[in-house]
Amino acid sequence: MSDLRDLYQEIILDHGKSPRNFGKPATFTAEADGYNPLCGDKVHIYVTLKDGRVEDVHFEGRGCAISMASASLMTEVLVGKTEAEARALFDKFHELVTTEHELVGDDDLDRLVVLGGVRQYPSRIKCATLAWHTFNNALTGTSAPAKTE
């Protein structure tokens, strides 16, 4: 168990220090801001939708390792999903970080399980879900910043 915990911690630190898909892309079709007033984490999500599918997701922001790792992992797992699949994955991710979750062979959720430990720290759940709430706002065209409150 300790080795598994160490691996998870290593993945979070790696994505936190070297986030994937970080920066503003040349083109995008939707965007949204997110802000966690408890800790000051900020994220801006850029989404490119084409024919109802997520073609690309990038982000900019600053925050703790968990919020940056979550945003980085999110940008990797959402590419290629339909909007409905992306929303369903958000629901599964939210369940993963808020409840005891038994994995059932969902490859995308398996990649996100590294963030499941935040469920033991309610304030960290907000860090892990900020990018996801912000992505949802980008899909719905919500102009107010996504908040975790």
Short mmCIF file of N, CA, C and O in Angstrom, two decimals, residues 14-141:
data_model
loop_
_atom_site.label_atom_id
_atom_site.label_comp_id
_atom_site.label_asym_id
_atom_site.label_seq_id
_atom_site.Cartn_x
_atom_site.Cartn_y
_atom_site.Cartn_z
N ASP A 14 4.56 15.16 -10.25
CA ASP A 14 5.04 15.31 -11.63
C ASP A 14 4.09 16.22 -12.42
O ASP A 14 4.54 17.16 -13.08
N HIS A 15 2.79 15.95 -12.36
CA HIS A 15 1.83 16.78 -13.09
C HIS A 15 1.76 18.18 -12.50
O HIS A 15 1.51 19.15 -13.22
N GLY A 16 1.97 18.30 -11.19
CA GLY A 16 1.93 19.62 -10.56
C GLY A 16 3.12 20.48 -10.97
O GLY A 16 2.99 21.68 -11.20
N LYS A 17 4.28 19.85 -11.10
CA LYS A 17 5.49 20.59 -11.47
C LYS A 17 5.60 20.80 -12.98
O LYS A 17 6.13 21.80 -13.43
N SER A 18 5.14 19.81 -13.75
CA SER A 18 5.24 19.87 -15.21
C SER A 18 3.88 19.59 -15.83
O SER A 18 3.66 18.53 -16.43
N PRO A 19 2.96 20.52 -15.65
CA PRO A 19 1.59 20.26 -16.15
C PRO A 19 1.55 20.12 -17.66
O PRO A 19 2.22 20.86 -18.38
N ARG A 20 0.78 19.14 -18.10
CA ARG A 20 0.59 18.92 -19.53
C ARG A 20 -0.48 19.88 -20.04
O ARG A 20 -1.38 20.26 -19.31
N ASN A 21 -0.34 20.25 -21.33
CA ASN A 21 -1.33 21.11 -21.99
C ASN A 21 -1.50 22.45 -21.26
O ASN A 21 -2.60 22.97 -21.16
N PHE A 22 -0.40 22.96 -20.76
CA PHE A 22 -0.41 24.24 -20.05
C PHE A 22 -0.14 25.36 -21.04
O PHE A 22 0.75 25.27 -21.87
N GLY A 23 -0.92 26.40 -20.98
CA GLY A 23 -0.74 27.57 -21.82
C GLY A 23 -1.95 27.82 -22.70
O GLY A 23 -2.81 26.96 -22.87
N LYS A 24 -2.00 29.01 -23.24
CA LYS A 24 -3.12 29.40 -24.10
C LYS A 24 -2.87 28.89 -25.52
O LYS A 24 -1.83 29.22 -26.11
N PRO A 25 -3.80 28.11 -26.06
CA PRO A 25 -3.62 27.63 -27.42
C PRO A 25 -3.90 28.74 -28.42
O PRO A 25 -4.53 29.75 -28.10
N ALA A 26 -3.44 28.55 -29.65
CA ALA A 26 -3.64 29.56 -30.71
C ALA A 26 -5.12 29.74 -31.01
O ALA A 26 -5.57 30.86 -31.29
N THR A 27 -5.86 28.67 -30.98
CA THR A 27 -7.31 28.75 -31.24
C THR A 27 -8.05 27.91 -30.22
O THR A 27 -7.50 26.92 -29.69
N PHE A 28 -9.27 28.28 -29.96
CA PHE A 28 -10.16 27.53 -29.07
C PHE A 28 -11.57 28.01 -29.33
O PHE A 28 -11.78 29.07 -29.92
N THR A 29 -12.55 27.21 -28.88
CA THR A 29 -13.95 27.58 -29.13
C THR A 29 -14.70 27.98 -27.86
O THR A 29 -15.79 28.53 -27.94
N ALA A 30 -14.14 27.66 -26.71
CA ALA A 30 -14.80 28.01 -25.44
C ALA A 30 -13.73 28.20 -24.37
O ALA A 30 -12.63 27.63 -24.46
N GLU A 31 -14.06 29.00 -23.37
CA GLU A 31 -13.13 29.24 -22.27
C GLU A 31 -13.90 29.62 -21.02
O GLU A 31 -15.07 30.03 -21.10
N ALA A 32 -13.26 29.47 -19.88
CA ALA A 32 -13.89 29.85 -18.62
C ALA A 32 -12.81 30.02 -17.55
O ALA A 32 -11.71 29.46 -17.66
N ASP A 33 -13.14 30.82 -16.55
CA ASP A 33 -12.27 31.04 -15.40
C ASP A 33 -12.78 30.26 -14.20
O ASP A 33 -13.99 30.06 -14.04
N GLY A 34 -11.84 29.86 -13.34
CA GLY A 34 -12.20 29.23 -12.08
C GLY A 34 -11.37 29.82 -10.96
O GLY A 34 -10.23 30.22 -11.17
N TYR A 35 -11.97 29.86 -9.77
CA TYR A 35 -11.29 30.47 -8.63
C TYR A 35 -11.73 29.77 -7.35
O TYR A 35 -12.92 29.56 -7.13
N ASN A 36 -10.76 29.41 -6.54
CA ASN A 36 -11.05 28.83 -5.24
C ASN A 36 -10.73 29.88 -4.18
O ASN A 36 -9.57 30.12 -3.87
N PRO A 37 -11.75 30.54 -3.64
CA PRO A 37 -11.50 31.63 -2.69
C PRO A 37 -10.87 31.17 -1.38
O PRO A 37 -10.28 31.99 -0.66
N LEU A 38 -10.96 29.88 -1.06
CA LEU A 38 -10.36 29.40 0.19
C LEU A 38 -8.84 29.42 0.15
O LEU A 38 -8.19 29.73 1.14
N CYS A 39 -8.27 29.06 -1.00
CA CYS A 39 -6.81 28.97 -1.06
C CYS A 39 -6.20 29.87 -2.12
O CYS A 39 -4.98 30.02 -2.17
N GLY A 40 -7.03 30.46 -2.98
CA GLY A 40 -6.52 31.37 -4.00
C GLY A 40 -6.15 30.70 -5.31
O GLY A 40 -5.64 31.38 -6.22
N ASP A 41 -6.38 29.40 -5.45
CA ASP A 41 -6.09 28.73 -6.72
C ASP A 41 -6.92 29.36 -7.83
O ASP A 41 -8.11 29.65 -7.64
N LYS A 42 -6.27 29.56 -8.98
CA LYS A 42 -6.96 30.11 -10.15
C LYS A 42 -6.64 29.24 -11.35
O LYS A 42 -5.52 28.74 -11.48
N VAL A 43 -7.62 29.10 -12.23
CA VAL A 43 -7.42 28.33 -13.44
C VAL A 43 -8.25 28.96 -14.56
O VAL A 43 -9.31 29.54 -14.31
N HIS A 44 -7.71 28.90 -15.75
CA HIS A 44 -8.44 29.34 -16.94
C HIS A 44 -8.38 28.18 -17.92
O HIS A 44 -7.29 27.69 -18.24
N ILE A 45 -9.53 27.72 -18.36
CA ILE A 45 -9.63 26.55 -19.23
C ILE A 45 -9.97 27.00 -20.65
O ILE A 45 -10.87 27.83 -20.84
N TYR A 46 -9.26 26.44 -21.63
CA TYR A 46 -9.53 26.67 -23.05
C TYR A 46 -9.95 25.33 -23.65
O TYR A 46 -9.24 24.33 -23.50
N VAL A 47 -11.08 25.32 -24.33
CA VAL A 47 -11.61 24.10 -24.91
C VAL A 47 -11.82 24.30 -26.41
O VAL A 47 -12.32 25.35 -26.83
N THR A 48 -11.45 23.31 -27.17
CA THR A 48 -11.77 23.30 -28.59
C THR A 48 -12.72 22.15 -28.84
O THR A 48 -12.38 20.99 -28.60
N LEU A 49 -13.95 22.51 -29.24
CA LEU A 49 -14.97 21.51 -29.57
C LEU A 49 -15.11 21.46 -31.09
O LEU A 49 -15.09 22.49 -31.76
N LYS A 50 -15.24 20.24 -31.59
CA LYS A 50 -15.47 20.08 -33.03
C LYS A 50 -16.43 18.91 -33.22
O LYS A 50 -16.16 17.81 -32.74
N ASP A 51 -17.53 19.19 -33.89
CA ASP A 51 -18.56 18.18 -34.14
C ASP A 51 -19.00 17.48 -32.85
O ASP A 51 -19.21 16.27 -32.81
N GLY A 52 -19.15 18.26 -31.77
CA GLY A 52 -19.65 17.72 -30.51
C GLY A 52 -18.63 16.96 -29.69
O GLY A 52 -18.97 16.36 -28.68
N ARG A 53 -17.38 16.96 -30.13
CA ARG A 53 -16.32 16.26 -29.39
C ARG A 53 -15.28 17.25 -28.89
O ARG A 53 -15.03 18.29 -29.52
N VAL A 54 -14.65 16.90 -27.78
CA VAL A 54 -13.57 17.70 -27.23
C VAL A 54 -12.32 17.37 -28.05
O VAL A 54 -11.81 16.25 -27.99
N GLU A 55 -11.90 18.34 -28.84
CA GLU A 55 -10.72 18.13 -29.68
C GLU A 55 -9.44 18.50 -28.94
O GLU A 55 -8.39 17.90 -29.17
N ASP A 56 -9.53 19.48 -28.02
CA ASP A 56 -8.34 19.93 -27.31
C ASP A 56 -8.77 20.64 -26.02
O ASP A 56 -9.82 21.30 -26.00
N VAL A 57 -7.96 20.50 -24.99
CA VAL A 57 -8.17 21.24 -23.74
C VAL A 57 -6.81 21.71 -23.26
O VAL A 57 -5.87 20.92 -23.18
N HIS A 58 -6.70 22.98 -22.97
CA HIS A 58 -5.50 23.57 -22.39
C HIS A 58 -5.91 24.36 -21.15
O HIS A 58 -7.09 24.68 -20.96
N PHE A 59 -4.93 24.69 -20.34
CA PHE A 59 -5.25 25.51 -19.18
C PHE A 59 -4.05 26.38 -18.81
O PHE A 59 -2.91 26.10 -19.17
N GLU A 60 -4.36 27.46 -18.10
CA GLU A 60 -3.38 28.30 -17.45
C GLU A 60 -3.84 28.45 -16.02
O GLU A 60 -5.03 28.33 -15.74
N GLY A 61 -2.93 28.73 -15.13
CA GLY A 61 -3.35 28.95 -13.76
C GLY A 61 -2.20 28.85 -12.80
O GLY A 61 -1.05 28.61 -13.19
N ARG A 62 -2.56 29.02 -11.56
CA ARG A 62 -1.58 28.85 -10.48
C ARG A 62 -2.31 28.31 -9.28
O ARG A 62 -3.49 28.62 -9.04
N GLY A 63 -1.60 27.48 -8.55
CA GLY A 63 -2.23 26.89 -7.39
C GLY A 63 -1.38 25.76 -6.84
O GLY A 63 -0.23 25.56 -7.24
N CYS A 64 -1.97 25.01 -5.96
CA CYS A 64 -1.26 23.92 -5.30
C CYS A 64 -1.03 22.77 -6.28
O CYS A 64 -1.60 22.72 -7.38
N ALA A 65 -0.20 21.83 -5.86
CA ALA A 65 0.13 20.67 -6.71
C ALA A 65 -1.12 19.89 -7.08
O ALA A 65 -1.25 19.42 -8.21
N ILE A 66 -2.06 19.76 -6.17
CA ILE A 66 -3.27 18.98 -6.45
C ILE A 66 -4.11 19.67 -7.52
O ILE A 66 -4.57 19.03 -8.46
N SER A 67 -4.31 20.98 -7.43
CA SER A 67 -5.15 21.66 -8.43
C SER A 67 -4.48 21.64 -9.79
O SER A 67 -5.14 21.44 -10.81
N MET A 68 -3.16 21.82 -9.84
CA MET A 68 -2.47 21.81 -11.13
C MET A 68 -2.42 20.39 -11.71
O MET A 68 -2.59 20.20 -12.91
N ALA A 69 -2.19 19.40 -10.85
CA ALA A 69 -2.17 18.01 -11.33
C ALA A 69 -3.54 17.59 -11.83
O ALA A 69 -3.66 16.92 -12.86
N SER A 70 -4.58 17.99 -11.13
CA SER A 70 -5.93 17.65 -11.55
C SER A 70 -6.25 18.27 -12.90
O SER A 70 -6.81 17.61 -13.79
N ALA A 71 -5.90 19.54 -13.08
CA ALA A 71 -6.14 20.21 -14.37
C ALA A 71 -5.34 19.52 -15.48
O ALA A 71 -5.85 19.28 -16.57
N SER A 72 -4.09 19.18 -15.19
CA SER A 72 -3.24 18.53 -16.18
C SER A 72 -3.81 17.17 -16.58
O SER A 72 -3.93 16.86 -17.78
N LEU A 73 -4.17 16.37 -15.60
CA LEU A 73 -4.74 15.04 -15.90
C LEU A 73 -6.07 15.18 -16.64
O LEU A 73 -6.35 14.42 -17.57
N MET A 74 -6.86 16.17 -16.24
CA MET A 74 -8.15 16.38 -16.90
C MET A 74 -7.95 16.67 -18.39
O MET A 74 -8.68 16.13 -19.23
N THR A 75 -6.96 17.50 -18.72
CA THR A 75 -6.75 17.84 -20.13
C THR A 75 -6.37 16.62 -20.95
O THR A 75 -6.65 16.55 -22.14
N GLU A 76 -5.75 15.64 -20.31
CA GLU A 76 -5.36 14.43 -21.03
C GLU A 76 -6.53 13.47 -21.25
O GLU A 76 -6.63 12.86 -22.29
N VAL A 77 -7.40 13.35 -20.26
CA VAL A 77 -8.46 12.33 -20.36
C VAL A 77 -9.68 12.81 -21.13
O VAL A 77 -10.48 11.98 -21.57
N LEU A 78 -9.86 14.12 -21.28
CA LEU A 78 -11.08 14.60 -21.94
C LEU A 78 -10.99 14.65 -23.47
O LEU A 78 -12.03 14.66 -24.13
N VAL A 79 -9.79 14.66 -24.01
CA VAL A 79 -9.65 14.76 -25.46
C VAL A 79 -10.27 13.53 -26.14
O VAL A 79 -10.02 12.40 -25.74
N GLY A 80 -11.12 13.82 -27.13
CA GLY A 80 -11.80 12.75 -27.87
C GLY A 80 -13.17 12.41 -27.35
O GLY A 80 -13.93 11.68 -27.99
N LYS A 81 -13.52 12.92 -26.17
CA LYS A 81 -14.83 12.63 -25.58
C LYS A 81 -15.91 13.52 -26.21
O LYS A 81 -15.64 14.65 -26.58
N THR A 82 -17.11 12.96 -26.30
CA THR A 82 -18.24 13.81 -26.64
C THR A 82 -18.53 14.69 -25.43
O THR A 82 -18.05 14.41 -24.33
N GLU A 83 -19.32 15.73 -25.63
CA GLU A 83 -19.67 16.58 -24.50
C GLU A 83 -20.38 15.76 -23.41
O GLU A 83 -20.12 15.93 -22.23
N ALA A 84 -21.26 14.86 -23.81
CA ALA A 84 -21.97 14.01 -22.84
C ALA A 84 -21.00 13.10 -22.10
O ALA A 84 -21.11 12.92 -20.88
N GLU A 85 -20.04 12.53 -22.81
CA GLU A 85 -19.04 11.66 -22.16
C GLU A 85 -18.18 12.47 -21.19
O GLU A 85 -17.83 11.99 -20.11
N ALA A 86 -17.83 13.70 -21.57
CA ALA A 86 -17.03 14.55 -20.70
C ALA A 86 -17.80 14.89 -19.42
O ALA A 86 -17.24 14.84 -18.33
N ARG A 87 -19.08 15.20 -19.56
CA ARG A 87 -19.89 15.50 -18.37
C ARG A 87 -20.04 14.26 -17.49
O ARG A 87 -20.00 14.34 -16.26
N ALA A 88 -20.21 13.10 -18.11
CA ALA A 88 -20.34 11.86 -17.34
C ALA A 88 -19.04 11.55 -16.60
O ALA A 88 -19.06 11.10 -15.45
N LEU A 89 -17.90 11.83 -17.25
CA LEU A 89 -16.61 11.60 -16.59
C LEU A 89 -16.44 12.55 -15.41
O LEU A 89 -15.92 12.17 -14.37
N PHE A 90 -16.91 13.80 -15.57
CA PHE A 90 -16.86 14.74 -14.44
C PHE A 90 -17.66 14.18 -13.26
O PHE A 90 -17.20 14.21 -12.12
N ASP A 91 -18.85 13.65 -13.53
CA ASP A 91 -19.67 13.08 -12.45
C ASP A 91 -18.94 11.92 -11.76
O ASP A 91 -18.96 11.82 -10.53
N LYS A 92 -18.32 11.06 -12.56
CA LYS A 92 -17.58 9.93 -11.97
C LYS A 92 -16.39 10.42 -11.16
O LYS A 92 -16.09 9.90 -10.08
N PHE A 93 -15.69 11.43 -11.69
CA PHE A 93 -14.53 11.98 -10.98
C PHE A 93 -14.98 12.59 -9.65
O PHE A 93 -14.36 12.39 -8.62
N HIS A 94 -16.09 13.33 -9.69
CA HIS A 94 -16.59 13.95 -8.47
C HIS A 94 -16.93 12.88 -7.44
O HIS A 94 -16.63 13.02 -6.25
N GLU A 95 -17.53 11.79 -7.89
CA GLU A 95 -17.85 10.67 -6.99
C GLU A 95 -16.55 10.06 -6.44
O GLU A 95 -16.47 9.73 -5.26
N LEU A 96 -15.54 9.93 -7.29
CA LEU A 96 -14.25 9.37 -6.87
C LEU A 96 -13.63 10.16 -5.73
O LEU A 96 -13.11 9.58 -4.79
N VAL A 97 -13.68 11.50 -5.82
CA VAL A 97 -13.00 12.32 -4.82
C VAL A 97 -13.88 12.65 -3.61
O VAL A 97 -13.38 13.23 -2.66
N THR A 98 -15.16 12.29 -3.67
CA THR A 98 -16.03 12.61 -2.54
C THR A 98 -16.55 11.38 -1.80
O THR A 98 -17.07 11.52 -0.69
N THR A 99 -16.46 10.20 -2.41
CA THR A 99 -16.98 9.00 -1.75
C THR A 99 -15.98 7.86 -1.91
O THR A 99 -15.09 7.92 -2.76
N GLU A 100 -16.15 6.84 -1.11
CA GLU A 100 -15.36 5.62 -1.31
C GLU A 100 -15.82 5.04 -2.63
O GLU A 100 -17.01 4.84 -2.84
N HIS A 101 -14.90 4.83 -3.53
CA HIS A 101 -15.26 4.43 -4.88
C HIS A 101 -14.56 3.12 -5.23
O HIS A 101 -13.37 2.99 -5.01
N GLU A 102 -15.30 2.21 -5.76
CA GLU A 102 -14.70 0.96 -6.21
C GLU A 102 -14.51 1.05 -7.72
O GLU A 102 -15.46 1.28 -8.47
N LEU A 103 -13.27 0.87 -8.16
CA LEU A 103 -12.99 0.95 -9.59
C LEU A 103 -13.59 -0.23 -10.31
O LEU A 103 -13.57 -1.34 -9.82
N VAL A 104 -14.13 0.03 -11.48
CA VAL A 104 -14.76 -1.03 -12.25
C VAL A 104 -14.17 -1.11 -13.66
O VAL A 104 -14.87 -1.37 -14.62
N GLY A 105 -12.89 -0.89 -13.79
CA GLY A 105 -12.23 -1.05 -15.07
C GLY A 105 -12.45 0.10 -16.04
O GLY A 105 -12.35 -0.09 -17.24
N ASP A 106 -12.74 1.26 -15.54
CA ASP A 106 -12.90 2.44 -16.39
C ASP A 106 -11.52 3.06 -16.58
O ASP A 106 -10.95 3.61 -15.65
N ASP A 107 -10.97 2.95 -17.79
CA ASP A 107 -9.60 3.40 -18.04
C ASP A 107 -9.39 4.86 -17.69
O ASP A 107 -8.38 5.23 -17.10
N ASP A 108 -10.33 5.72 -18.07
CA ASP A 108 -10.17 7.13 -17.78
C ASP A 108 -10.19 7.40 -16.28
O ASP A 108 -9.38 8.17 -15.77
N LEU A 109 -11.11 6.74 -15.59
CA LEU A 109 -11.19 6.94 -14.15
C LEU A 109 -9.96 6.34 -13.46
O LEU A 109 -9.47 6.89 -12.47
N ASP A 110 -9.45 5.24 -14.01
CA ASP A 110 -8.23 4.64 -13.45
C ASP A 110 -7.07 5.64 -13.48
O ASP A 110 -6.26 5.67 -12.57
N ARG A 111 -7.01 6.46 -14.52
CA ARG A 111 -5.92 7.44 -14.63
C ARG A 111 -6.09 8.56 -13.60
O ARG A 111 -5.13 9.22 -13.24
N LEU A 112 -7.32 8.75 -13.13
CA LEU A 112 -7.59 9.84 -12.19
C LEU A 112 -7.57 9.38 -10.74
O LEU A 112 -7.66 10.20 -9.83
N VAL A 113 -7.47 8.07 -10.52
CA VAL A 113 -7.56 7.54 -9.17
C VAL A 113 -6.46 8.11 -8.26
O VAL A 113 -6.62 8.12 -7.04
N VAL A 114 -5.39 8.62 -8.83
CA VAL A 114 -4.32 9.22 -8.02
C VAL A 114 -4.84 10.37 -7.17
O VAL A 114 -4.25 10.71 -6.16
N LEU A 115 -5.96 10.95 -7.59
CA LEU A 115 -6.52 12.08 -6.85
C LEU A 115 -7.58 11.63 -5.84
O LEU A 115 -8.13 12.44 -5.11
N GLY A 116 -7.89 10.35 -5.80
CA GLY A 116 -8.93 9.83 -4.91
C GLY A 116 -8.65 10.05 -3.43
O GLY A 116 -9.57 10.15 -2.63
N GLY A 117 -7.39 10.14 -3.06
CA GLY A 117 -7.03 10.32 -1.65
C GLY A 117 -7.47 11.66 -1.07
O GLY A 117 -7.53 11.81 0.15
N VAL A 118 -7.82 12.61 -1.93
CA VAL A 118 -8.23 13.92 -1.41
C VAL A 118 -9.55 13.85 -0.66
O VAL A 118 -9.87 14.76 0.10
N ARG A 119 -10.30 12.76 -0.85
CA ARG A 119 -11.60 12.64 -0.18
C ARG A 119 -11.44 12.71 1.34
O ARG A 119 -12.37 13.07 2.04
N GLN A 120 -10.26 12.37 1.83
CA GLN A 120 -10.01 12.42 3.28
C GLN A 120 -9.76 13.84 3.78
O GLN A 120 -9.69 14.07 4.98
N TYR A 121 -9.62 14.79 2.84
CA TYR A 121 -9.34 16.18 3.20
C TYR A 121 -10.30 17.09 2.45
O TYR A 121 -10.02 17.51 1.32
N PRO A 122 -11.46 17.37 3.03
CA PRO A 122 -12.51 18.11 2.32
C PRO A 122 -12.04 19.40 1.64
O PRO A 122 -12.49 19.72 0.54
N SER A 123 -11.13 20.12 2.24
CA SER A 123 -10.69 21.36 1.60
C SER A 123 -9.89 21.06 0.33
O SER A 123 -9.85 21.88 -0.59
N ARG A 124 -9.25 19.90 0.26
CA ARG A 124 -8.47 19.54 -0.93
C ARG A 124 -9.37 19.07 -2.07
O ARG A 124 -8.96 19.09 -3.23
N ILE A 125 -10.58 18.61 -1.74
CA ILE A 125 -11.54 18.22 -2.79
C ILE A 125 -11.79 19.42 -3.69
O ILE A 125 -11.86 19.29 -4.91
N LYS A 126 -11.89 20.59 -3.10
CA LYS A 126 -12.12 21.81 -3.88
C LYS A 126 -10.95 22.09 -4.82
O LYS A 126 -11.14 22.55 -5.94
N CYS A 127 -9.74 21.78 -4.36
CA CYS A 127 -8.55 21.95 -5.22
C CYS A 127 -8.64 20.99 -6.42
O CYS A 127 -8.35 21.37 -7.55
N ALA A 128 -9.02 19.75 -6.15
CA ALA A 128 -9.04 18.73 -7.19
C ALA A 128 -10.17 18.95 -8.21
O ALA A 128 -10.05 18.54 -9.36
N THR A 129 -11.26 19.58 -7.79
CA THR A 129 -12.41 19.72 -8.69
C THR A 129 -12.50 21.08 -9.38
O THR A 129 -13.33 21.25 -10.26
N LEU A 130 -11.66 22.02 -9.00
CA LEU A 130 -11.77 23.37 -9.58
C LEU A 130 -11.68 23.36 -11.10
O LEU A 130 -12.52 23.96 -11.78
N ALA A 131 -10.70 22.69 -11.66
CA ALA A 131 -10.55 22.67 -13.13
C ALA A 131 -11.76 22.01 -13.79
O ALA A 131 -12.21 22.44 -14.86
N TRP A 132 -12.32 21.00 -13.15
CA TRP A 132 -13.47 20.29 -13.71
C TRP A 132 -14.71 21.18 -13.73
O TRP A 132 -15.45 21.20 -14.70
N HIS A 133 -14.95 21.90 -12.63
CA HIS A 133 -16.08 22.84 -12.61
C HIS A 133 -15.88 23.92 -13.68
O HIS A 133 -16.83 24.34 -14.35
N THR A 134 -14.64 24.35 -13.83
CA THR A 134 -14.33 25.38 -14.82
C THR A 134 -14.55 24.85 -16.23
O THR A 134 -15.10 25.55 -17.09
N PHE A 135 -14.16 23.61 -16.48
CA PHE A 135 -14.41 22.98 -17.79
C PHE A 135 -15.91 22.95 -18.07
O PHE A 135 -16.35 23.27 -19.17
N ASN A 136 -16.70 22.56 -17.08
CA ASN A 136 -18.17 22.54 -17.25
C ASN A 136 -18.69 23.92 -17.61
O ASN A 136 -19.58 24.05 -18.46
N ASN A 137 -18.17 24.96 -16.95
CA ASN A 137 -18.59 26.32 -17.28
C ASN A 137 -18.24 26.67 -18.72
O ASN A 137 -19.01 27.35 -19.41
N ALA A 138 -17.08 26.22 -19.18
CA ALA A 138 -16.70 26.48 -20.58
C ALA A 138 -17.69 25.81 -21.52
O ALA A 138 -18.10 26.40 -22.52
N LEU A 139 -18.09 24.58 -21.20
CA LEU A 139 -19.05 23.87 -22.06
C LEU A 139 -20.40 24.57 -22.10
O LEU A 139 -21.05 24.62 -23.14
N THR A 140 -20.83 25.10 -20.97
CA THR A 140 -22.15 25.73 -20.90
C THR A 140 -22.12 27.21 -21.25
O THR A 140 -23.18 27.83 -21.32
N GLY A 141 -20.93 27.77 -21.43
CA GLY A 141 -20.83 29.18 -21.77
C GLY A 141 -21.08 30.10 -20.60
O GLY A 141 -21.43 31.27 -20.78
#
